Coordinates of C-alpha atoms in Angstrom, one line a residue:
Chain A
A98 CA -6.4 35.9 23.9
Q99 CA -2.8 33.9 23.7
S100 CA -1.0 34.3 19.9
V101 CA 2.4 33.9 18.1
A102 CA 3.1 36.2 16.2
Q103 CA 5.7 36.5 14.1
P104 CA 5.8 39.7 11.7
E105 CA 8.0 39.4 8.9
D106 CA 6.0 37.6 5.8
Q107 CA 9.7 37.0 4.2
V108 CA 13.0 37.6 5.1
N109 CA 16.2 37.7 2.3
V110 CA 19.4 37.0 3.1
A111 CA 23.0 36.5 1.8
E112 CA 24.8 33.0 2.0
G113 CA 26.5 33.4 4.5
N114 CA 25.5 36.4 6.2
P115 CA 23.5 35.8 9.6
L116 CA 20.1 35.3 9.3
T117 CA 17.2 36.2 12.4
V118 CA 14.0 35.2 12.3
K119 CA 11.4 37.0 14.4
C120 CA 9.0 35.6 16.9
T121 CA 6.7 37.1 19.6
Y122 CA 4.4 35.6 21.5
S123 CA 1.5 36.6 24.6
V124 CA 0.3 33.4 26.6
S125 CA -0.7 32.8 30.2
G126 CA 1.7 31.5 32.2
N127 CA 4.9 29.9 31.8
P128 CA 5.6 29.5 27.3
Y129 CA 6.7 26.2 25.7
L130 CA 8.1 27.5 22.6
F131 CA 8.7 25.6 19.4
W132 CA 10.5 26.3 16.1
Y133 CA 9.4 23.9 12.5
V134 CA 10.6 24.4 9.8
Q135 CA 8.8 23.6 6.1
Y136 CA 10.4 22.5 3.3
P137 CA 8.9 22.4 -0.3
N138 CA 5.9 19.7 -0.8
R139 CA 7.3 18.6 2.3
G140 CA 6.2 18.2 6.4
L141 CA 7.1 20.4 9.6
Q142 CA 10.3 19.5 10.8
F143 CA 11.1 20.3 14.4
L144 CA 14.0 22.6 15.3
L145 CA 14.5 23.4 18.5
K146 CA 11.8 24.6 21.5
Y147 CA 12.5 26.3 24.9
I148 CA 10.4 24.5 27.8
T149 CA 12.6 26.3 31.4
G150 CA 15.8 26.5 32.0
D151 CA 18.8 27.8 29.7
N152 CA 17.5 31.1 27.5
L153 CA 19.7 30.0 24.5
V154 CA 18.3 27.1 22.7
K155 CA 20.3 25.2 20.0
G156 CA 18.7 23.2 17.2
S157 CA 19.5 20.8 14.6
Y158 CA 21.2 22.1 11.4
G159 CA 22.8 24.8 13.3
F160 CA 19.7 27.1 14.4
E161 CA 20.0 28.3 17.7
A162 CA 16.8 30.9 19.3
E163 CA 16.7 32.8 22.1
F164 CA 13.9 33.3 24.8
N165 CA 13.2 36.7 26.2
K166 CA 11.0 36.7 28.9
S167 CA 10.6 41.0 29.1
Q168 CA 10.1 40.9 25.3
T169 CA 8.5 38.0 25.0
S170 CA 10.1 36.8 21.9
F171 CA 11.4 33.5 21.0
H172 CA 13.4 34.7 17.4
L173 CA 15.6 32.2 15.7
K174 CA 19.0 32.8 14.4
K175 CA 22.3 31.6 12.7
P176 CA 25.3 32.5 12.5
S177 CA 25.9 31.9 8.8
A178 CA 23.4 31.2 6.1
L179 CA 23.0 28.5 3.8
V180 CA 21.1 28.2 0.8
S181 CA 19.8 25.3 1.7
D182 CA 18.0 26.8 4.5
S183 CA 15.5 28.6 2.5
A184 CA 12.2 27.5 3.6
L185 CA 9.2 28.6 5.5
Y186 CA 9.9 28.7 9.5
F187 CA 6.9 28.5 12.1
C188 CA 7.5 29.9 15.1
A189 CA 4.5 27.7 18.0
V190 CA 3.5 27.6 21.6
R191 CA 1.9 25.4 23.5
V192 CA -1.3 26.7 25.0
D193 CA -2.6 23.9 27.5
S194 CA -2.3 20.4 28.7
N195 CA -3.7 19.4 26.0
Y196 CA -0.3 19.3 24.1
Q197 CA -2.0 21.5 21.8
L198 CA 0.2 24.7 19.7
I199 CA -0.7 28.1 18.7
W200 CA 1.0 28.6 15.6
G201 CA 2.3 32.1 14.0
A202 CA 1.7 32.7 10.1
G203 CA 5.1 31.7 9.5
T204 CA 8.3 33.4 7.7
K205 CA 10.1 32.5 4.6
L206 CA 13.4 32.6 4.7
I207 CA 15.1 33.3 1.0
I208 CA 19.2 32.8 1.5
K209 CA 20.3 33.9 -2.1
P210 CA 23.9 33.1 -3.3
Chain B
S6 CA 11.4 11.2 17.4
A7 CA 9.1 9.3 15.6
V8 CA 8.9 7.9 12.1
I9 CA 5.2 9.6 10.5
S10 CA 3.9 8.0 7.0
Q11 CA 0.9 9.1 5.1
K12 CA -1.2 8.1 2.8
P13 CA -1.9 9.0 0.1
S14 CA 0.4 11.4 -0.9
R15 CA -1.6 13.6 -3.0
D16 CA -5.0 12.7 -4.6
I17 CA -7.1 14.3 -7.4
C18 CA -11.2 14.4 -6.0
Q19 CA -14.4 15.5 -8.1
R20 CA -16.8 17.2 -6.1
G21 CA -19.1 15.0 -3.9
T22 CA -17.0 12.3 -2.9
S23 CA -14.9 11.2 0.1
L24 CA -11.4 10.9 0.9
T25 CA -10.0 8.8 3.6
I26 CA -6.5 10.0 4.5
Q27 CA -3.9 7.2 6.8
C28 CA -2.1 8.3 9.2
Q29 CA 1.0 5.6 10.3
V30 CA 3.1 5.8 13.2
D31 CA 6.5 4.0 13.9
S32 CA 5.8 3.7 17.4
Q33 CA 3.2 4.1 20.3
V34 CA 1.5 7.7 20.9
T35 CA -1.5 8.6 22.5
M36 CA -2.1 11.9 20.9
M37 CA -2.4 12.6 17.3
F38 CA -3.5 15.6 15.5
W39 CA -5.2 16.5 12.0
Y40 CA -4.4 19.8 10.8
R41 CA -5.0 21.6 7.9
Q42 CA -2.8 23.9 5.5
Q43 CA -3.2 26.1 2.9
P44 CA 0.6 26.2 0.7
G45 CA 2.5 28.2 2.5
Q46 CA 0.2 29.6 5.3
S47 CA 0.6 28.0 8.6
L48 CA -1.8 25.3 10.5
T49 CA -5.1 24.9 11.4
L50 CA -5.8 22.2 14.0
I51 CA -9.3 20.3 12.7
A52 CA -9.0 17.4 15.9
T53 CA -7.1 15.9 18.7
A54 CA -7.4 12.3 18.4
N55 CA -6.8 10.1 21.4
Q56 CA -6.9 6.3 21.4
G57 CA -10.0 5.4 23.2
S58 CA -11.6 8.0 23.2
E59 CA -13.8 10.1 20.6
A60 CA -11.8 12.9 18.6
T61 CA -12.1 16.4 20.1
Y62 CA -12.6 19.1 17.2
E63 CA -12.2 22.8 17.1
S64 CA -14.3 25.2 16.4
G65 CA -15.3 25.2 12.8
F66 CA -14.9 21.3 12.5
V67 CA -17.2 18.7 12.7
I68 CA -17.3 14.8 12.6
D69 CA -19.8 14.5 9.8
K70 CA -17.3 16.7 7.7
F71 CA -14.5 14.8 9.3
P72 CA -14.7 11.8 11.2
I73 CA -11.7 10.4 12.7
S74 CA -10.8 7.1 13.6
R75 CA -7.8 6.0 15.9
P76 CA -8.2 2.1 16.5
N77 CA -4.6 2.2 17.8
L78 CA -2.2 3.4 18.9
T79 CA 0.2 3.7 15.8
F80 CA -2.4 4.1 13.5
S81 CA -4.9 7.6 12.7
T82 CA -7.6 8.3 9.6
L83 CA -8.8 10.9 8.4
T84 CA -11.9 11.0 6.5
V85 CA -13.0 14.4 4.7
S86 CA -16.4 13.9 3.3
N87 CA -18.6 15.5 0.5
M88 CA -16.0 17.6 -0.6
S89 CA -15.8 21.0 -2.3
P90 CA -13.1 22.5 -3.8
E91 CA -12.7 25.1 -0.8
D92 CA -11.5 21.4 1.3
S93 CA -8.3 21.5 -1.4
S94 CA -5.5 21.8 1.3
I95 CA -2.4 19.6 2.4
Y96 CA -3.4 17.8 5.7
L97 CA -0.8 16.7 8.0
C98 CA -1.7 14.7 11.0
S99 CA 1.6 15.2 14.1
V100 CA 1.2 13.0 16.4
R101 CA 3.4 14.0 20.3
G102 CA 6.3 11.9 21.3
S103 CA 6.5 9.9 24.2
N104 CA 7.8 12.1 27.2
T105 CA 7.9 15.3 25.1
D106 CA 6.2 18.0 24.7
T107 CA 7.1 18.0 21.2
Q108 CA 5.1 17.4 17.9
Y109 CA 6.2 15.2 14.9
F110 CA 4.5 15.6 11.7
G111 CA 4.3 12.9 8.7
P112 CA 4.7 15.0 5.1
G113 CA 1.4 15.0 4.7
T114 CA -1.4 14.6 2.2
R115 CA -2.2 17.4 -0.7
L116 CA -5.6 17.4 -1.7
T117 CA -7.0 19.2 -4.6
V118 CA -10.9 18.3 -5.1
L119 CA -12.5 19.5 -8.5

């Protein structure tokens, strides 16, 4: 079965420190991988995606993610966290030609001043 | 990216009534999606709505409960019918951007059923 896992319900990071939000996937075929962020009482905002090419993908707000095929992972990273990065982060993978996405459970990121 | 608006942004409804949620996009899009999300939880796809065809519903969702209209390439509605407190949730529409695999989301409609 195709799936996306975000193993951490919550990640706590001090402001200024690097952050990582983990995502692993299980799909047949080549994965199309996405990260979205959701601020309180807001819709989801697209951050970045991996389709093909360079394994390191850069996105909005200074975020980046590294596609690792051997580990079937697509972890979200940022070198220096801001308090304003505190939000709910979702990893998703496209599974078919209908462009439907399978969603991870979400990870709450808390950045402490 | 597409700019998407939803109406209403929130509503409180009585059990047994129906609510229609509107989704408007600033550009023509082929594929639109309707999701449900419990606060702080992941997204569950309700249906895919393509212009000119019947919506395709996911397992656990039926047309009688969640009728969808897609009259043109910039607009769609989702109706939550005969509501019960279990329908309390956030309802999100999204679109597939032109010439891209990326989905873009509206701000959501927060529904509370009493």
